[in-house]
PDB file of C-alpha atoms in Angstrom:
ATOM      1  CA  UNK A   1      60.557 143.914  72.124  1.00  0.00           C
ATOM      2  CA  UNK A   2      59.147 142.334  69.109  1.00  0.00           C
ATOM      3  CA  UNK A   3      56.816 144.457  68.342  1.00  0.00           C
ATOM      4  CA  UNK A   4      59.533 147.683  68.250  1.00  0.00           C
ATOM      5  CA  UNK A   5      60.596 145.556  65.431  1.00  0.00           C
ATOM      6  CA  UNK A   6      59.768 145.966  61.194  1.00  0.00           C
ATOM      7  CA  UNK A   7      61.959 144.592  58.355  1.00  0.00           C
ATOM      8  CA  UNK A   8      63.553 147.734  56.315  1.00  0.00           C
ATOM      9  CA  UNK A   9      66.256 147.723  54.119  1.00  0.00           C
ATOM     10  CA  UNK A  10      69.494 149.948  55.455  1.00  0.00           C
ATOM     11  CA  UNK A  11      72.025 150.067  52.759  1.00  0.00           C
ATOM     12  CA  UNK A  12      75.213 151.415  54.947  1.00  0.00           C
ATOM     13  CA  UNK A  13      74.924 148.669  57.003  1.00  0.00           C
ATOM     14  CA  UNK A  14      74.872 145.800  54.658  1.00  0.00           C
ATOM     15  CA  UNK A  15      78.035 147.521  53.361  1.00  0.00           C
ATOM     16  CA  UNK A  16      79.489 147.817  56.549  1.00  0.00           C
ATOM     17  CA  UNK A  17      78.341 144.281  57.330  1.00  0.00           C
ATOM     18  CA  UNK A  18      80.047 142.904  53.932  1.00  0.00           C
ATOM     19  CA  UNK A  19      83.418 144.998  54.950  1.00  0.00           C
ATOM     20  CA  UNK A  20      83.404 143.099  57.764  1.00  0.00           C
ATOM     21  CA  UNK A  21      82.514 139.461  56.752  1.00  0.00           C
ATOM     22  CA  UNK A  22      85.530 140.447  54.351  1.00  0.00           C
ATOM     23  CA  UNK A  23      87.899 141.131  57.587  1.00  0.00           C
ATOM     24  CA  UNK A  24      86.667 138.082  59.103  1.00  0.00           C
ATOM     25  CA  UNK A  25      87.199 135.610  56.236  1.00  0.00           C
ATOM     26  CA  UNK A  26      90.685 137.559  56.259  1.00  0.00           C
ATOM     27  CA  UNK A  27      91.541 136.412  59.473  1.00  0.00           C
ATOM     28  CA  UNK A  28      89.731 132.881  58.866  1.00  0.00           C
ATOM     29  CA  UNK A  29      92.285 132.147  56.169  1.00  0.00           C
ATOM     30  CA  UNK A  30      95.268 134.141  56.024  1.00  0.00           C
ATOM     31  CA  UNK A  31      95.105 134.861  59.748  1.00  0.00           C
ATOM     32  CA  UNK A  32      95.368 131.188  60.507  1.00  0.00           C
ATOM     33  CA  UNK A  33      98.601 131.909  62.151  1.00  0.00           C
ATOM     34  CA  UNK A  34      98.052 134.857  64.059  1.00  0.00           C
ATOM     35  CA  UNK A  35      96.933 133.108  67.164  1.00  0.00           C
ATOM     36  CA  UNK A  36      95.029 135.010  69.788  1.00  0.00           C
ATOM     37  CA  UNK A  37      94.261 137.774  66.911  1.00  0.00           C
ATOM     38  CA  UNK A  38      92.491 135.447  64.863  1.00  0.00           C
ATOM     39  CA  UNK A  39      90.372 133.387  67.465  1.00  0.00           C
ATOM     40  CA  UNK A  40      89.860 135.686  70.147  1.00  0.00           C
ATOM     41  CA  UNK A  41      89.482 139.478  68.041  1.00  0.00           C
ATOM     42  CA  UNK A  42      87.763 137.294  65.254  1.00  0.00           C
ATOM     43  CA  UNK A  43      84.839 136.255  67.781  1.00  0.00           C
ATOM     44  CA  UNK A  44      84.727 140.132  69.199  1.00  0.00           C
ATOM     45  CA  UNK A  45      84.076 140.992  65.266  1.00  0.00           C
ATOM     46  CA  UNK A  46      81.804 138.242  65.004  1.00  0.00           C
ATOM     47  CA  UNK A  47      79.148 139.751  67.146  1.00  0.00           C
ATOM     48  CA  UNK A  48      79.801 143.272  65.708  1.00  0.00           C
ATOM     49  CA  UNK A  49      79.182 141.456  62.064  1.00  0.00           C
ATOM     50  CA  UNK A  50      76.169 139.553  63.109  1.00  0.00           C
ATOM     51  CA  UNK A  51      74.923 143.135  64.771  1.00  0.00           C
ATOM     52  CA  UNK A  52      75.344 144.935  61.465  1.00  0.00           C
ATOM     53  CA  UNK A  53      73.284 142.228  58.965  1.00  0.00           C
ATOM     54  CA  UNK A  54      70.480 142.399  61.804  1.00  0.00           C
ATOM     55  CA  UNK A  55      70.266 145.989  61.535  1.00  0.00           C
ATOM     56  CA  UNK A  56      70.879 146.110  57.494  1.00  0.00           C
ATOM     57  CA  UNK A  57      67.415 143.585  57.661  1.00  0.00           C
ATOM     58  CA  UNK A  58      65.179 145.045  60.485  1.00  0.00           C
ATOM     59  CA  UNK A  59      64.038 148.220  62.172  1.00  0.00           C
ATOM     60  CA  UNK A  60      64.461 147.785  65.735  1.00  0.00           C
ATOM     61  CA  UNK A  61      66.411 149.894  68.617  1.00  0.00           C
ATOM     62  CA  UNK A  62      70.089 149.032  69.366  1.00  0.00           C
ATOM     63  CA  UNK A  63      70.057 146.837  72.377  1.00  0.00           C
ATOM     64  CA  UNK A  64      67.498 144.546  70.884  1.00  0.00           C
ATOM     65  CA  UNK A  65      69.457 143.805  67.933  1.00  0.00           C
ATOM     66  CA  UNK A  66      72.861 143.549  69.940  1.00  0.00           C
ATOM     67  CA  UNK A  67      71.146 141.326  72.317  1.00  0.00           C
ATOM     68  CA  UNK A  68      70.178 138.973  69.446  1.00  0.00           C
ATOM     69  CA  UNK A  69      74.024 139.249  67.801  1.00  0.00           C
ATOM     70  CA  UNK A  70      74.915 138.449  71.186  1.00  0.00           C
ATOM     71  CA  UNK A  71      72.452 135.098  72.023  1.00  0.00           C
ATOM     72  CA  UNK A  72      73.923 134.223  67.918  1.00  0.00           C
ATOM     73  CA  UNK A  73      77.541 133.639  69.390  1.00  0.00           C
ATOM     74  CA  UNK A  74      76.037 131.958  72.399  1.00  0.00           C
ATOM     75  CA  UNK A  75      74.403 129.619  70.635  1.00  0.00           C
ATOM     76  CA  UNK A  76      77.411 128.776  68.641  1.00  0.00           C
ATOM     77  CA  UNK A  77      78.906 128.448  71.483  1.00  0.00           C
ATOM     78  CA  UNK A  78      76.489 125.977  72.598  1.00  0.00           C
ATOM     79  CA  UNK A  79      76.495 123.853  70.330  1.00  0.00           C
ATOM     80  CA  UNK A  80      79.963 123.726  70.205  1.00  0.00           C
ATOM     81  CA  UNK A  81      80.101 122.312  73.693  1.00  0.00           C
ATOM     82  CA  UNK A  82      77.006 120.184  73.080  1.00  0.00           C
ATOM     83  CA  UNK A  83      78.943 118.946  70.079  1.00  0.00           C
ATOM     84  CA  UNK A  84      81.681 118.259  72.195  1.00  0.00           C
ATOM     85  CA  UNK A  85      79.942 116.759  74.628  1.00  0.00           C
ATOM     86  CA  UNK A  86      77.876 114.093  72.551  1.00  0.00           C
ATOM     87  CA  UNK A  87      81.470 113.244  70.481  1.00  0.00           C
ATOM     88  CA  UNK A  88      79.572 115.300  66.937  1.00  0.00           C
ATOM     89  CA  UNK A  89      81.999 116.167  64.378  1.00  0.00           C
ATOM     90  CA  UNK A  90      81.639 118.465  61.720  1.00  0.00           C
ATOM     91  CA  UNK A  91      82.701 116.767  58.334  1.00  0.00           C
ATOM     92  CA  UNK A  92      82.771 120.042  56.365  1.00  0.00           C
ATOM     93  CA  UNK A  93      85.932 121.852  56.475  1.00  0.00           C
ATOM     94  CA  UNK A  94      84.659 125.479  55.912  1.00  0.00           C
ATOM     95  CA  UNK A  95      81.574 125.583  58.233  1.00  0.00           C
ATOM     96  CA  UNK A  96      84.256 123.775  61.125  1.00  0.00           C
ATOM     97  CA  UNK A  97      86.645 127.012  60.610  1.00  0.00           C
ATOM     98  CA  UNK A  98      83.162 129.303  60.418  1.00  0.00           C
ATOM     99  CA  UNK A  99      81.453 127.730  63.740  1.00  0.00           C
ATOM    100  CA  UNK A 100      84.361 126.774  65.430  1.00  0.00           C
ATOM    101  CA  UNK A 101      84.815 123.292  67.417  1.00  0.00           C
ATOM    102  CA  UNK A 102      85.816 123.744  70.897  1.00  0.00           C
ATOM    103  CA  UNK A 103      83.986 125.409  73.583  1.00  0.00           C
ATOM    104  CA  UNK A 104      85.884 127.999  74.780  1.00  0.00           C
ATOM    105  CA  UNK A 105      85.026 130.212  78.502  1.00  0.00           C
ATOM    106  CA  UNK A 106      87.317 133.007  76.293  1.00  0.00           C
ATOM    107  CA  UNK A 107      84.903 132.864  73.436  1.00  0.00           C
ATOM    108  CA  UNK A 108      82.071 133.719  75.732  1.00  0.00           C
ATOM    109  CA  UNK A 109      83.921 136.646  76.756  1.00  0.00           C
ATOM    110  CA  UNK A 110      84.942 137.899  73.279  1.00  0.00           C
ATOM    111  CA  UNK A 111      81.382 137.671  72.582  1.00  0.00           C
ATOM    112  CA  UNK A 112      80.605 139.812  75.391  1.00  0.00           C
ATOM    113  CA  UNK A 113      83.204 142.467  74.383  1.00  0.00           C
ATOM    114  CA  UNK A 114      81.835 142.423  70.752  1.00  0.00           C
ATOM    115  CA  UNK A 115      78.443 143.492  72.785  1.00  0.00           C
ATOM    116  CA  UNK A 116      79.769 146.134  74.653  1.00  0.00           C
ATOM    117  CA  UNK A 117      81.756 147.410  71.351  1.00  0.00           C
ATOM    118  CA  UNK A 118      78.801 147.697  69.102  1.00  0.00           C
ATOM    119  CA  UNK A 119      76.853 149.616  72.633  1.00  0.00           C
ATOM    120  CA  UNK A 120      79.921 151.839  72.528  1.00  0.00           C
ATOM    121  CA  UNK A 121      79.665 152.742  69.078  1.00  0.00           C
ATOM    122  CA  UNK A 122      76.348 152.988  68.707  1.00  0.00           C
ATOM    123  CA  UNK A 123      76.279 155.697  71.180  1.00  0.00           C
ATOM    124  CA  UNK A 124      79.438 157.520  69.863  1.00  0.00           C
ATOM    125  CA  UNK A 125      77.769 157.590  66.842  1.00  0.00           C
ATOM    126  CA  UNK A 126      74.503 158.755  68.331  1.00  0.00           C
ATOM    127  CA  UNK A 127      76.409 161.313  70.284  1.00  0.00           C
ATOM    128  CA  UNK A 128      78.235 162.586  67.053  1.00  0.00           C
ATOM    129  CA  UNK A 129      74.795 162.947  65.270  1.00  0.00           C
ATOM    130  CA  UNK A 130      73.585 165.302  67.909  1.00  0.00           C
ATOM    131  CA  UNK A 131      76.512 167.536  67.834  1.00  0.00           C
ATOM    132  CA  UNK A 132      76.657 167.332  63.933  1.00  0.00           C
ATOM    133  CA  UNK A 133      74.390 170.208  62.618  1.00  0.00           C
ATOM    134  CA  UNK A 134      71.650 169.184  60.082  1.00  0.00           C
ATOM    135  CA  UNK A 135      71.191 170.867  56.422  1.00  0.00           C
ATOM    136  CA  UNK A 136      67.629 172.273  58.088  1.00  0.00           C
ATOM    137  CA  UNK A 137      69.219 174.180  61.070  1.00  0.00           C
ATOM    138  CA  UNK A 138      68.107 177.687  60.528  1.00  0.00           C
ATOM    139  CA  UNK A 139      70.952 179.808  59.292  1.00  0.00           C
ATOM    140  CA  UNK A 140      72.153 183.130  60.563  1.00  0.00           C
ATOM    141  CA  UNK A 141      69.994 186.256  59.694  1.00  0.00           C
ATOM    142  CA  UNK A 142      73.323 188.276  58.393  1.00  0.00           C
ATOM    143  CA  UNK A 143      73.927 188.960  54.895  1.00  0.00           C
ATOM    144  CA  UNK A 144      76.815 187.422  53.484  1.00  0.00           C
ATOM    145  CA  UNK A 145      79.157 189.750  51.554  1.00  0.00           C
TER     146      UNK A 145
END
């Protein structure tokens, strides 16, 4: 797995990945409210954000780098309940609302659903590739009038 691996730069993904740090700190702040839309979708979108910087940074086939996105949020997760477990507080506001505090059994499985969303798209948009034509498909021999 690590050796499929080589750092490259992909430019459409860091934008993609900055769109959707933007969403997230969205729903961080202004979302505070919104309840299950804010902890639960957030952490789905957390996976698919951690997904996209790994692929704007290195080379590497999908399922590696969604596996990694994926063992991110489980280590947060972790160490949430580690921190939890050993009475840890986090004194700084910001990285509290970024890493959470409680362990959560519904976090693991919004992580998993943020793994099985950026699978699904990554094969939609695989699949819409292959049906797109390129520029170098040979053309039709017919004049055009």
């Amino acid at each position: 797995m690590i050796r499929g691996m080589r750092w490259r730069f992909d430019p459409l993904s860091l934008v993609w990945a900055v769109a959707l740090f933007l969403v997230l700190v969205l729903l961080a702040t202004v979302g505070a409210r919104w309840g299950w839309l804010r902890s639960f979708f957030g952490d789905v979108l957390a996976v698919a954000w951690v997904y996209l910087v790994f692929k704007a940074f290195i080379a590497a086939r999908v399922l590696p780098l969604a596996l990694a996105a994926l063992g991110v949020g489980l280590a947060v997760e972790l160490g949430q309940f580690l921190a939890s477990a050993w009475h840890l507080h986090i004194p700084n506001r910001a990285l509290r609302i970024v890493l959470g505090s409680t362990a959560d059994g519904w976090d693991v499985l919004a992580y998993a659903i943020g793994f099985a969303a950026v699978l699904a798209m990554e094969a939609l948009r695989e699949a819409l590739r292959a049906v797109r034509p390129t520029a170098s498909a040979p053309r039709s021999s017919r004049p055009v009038r």
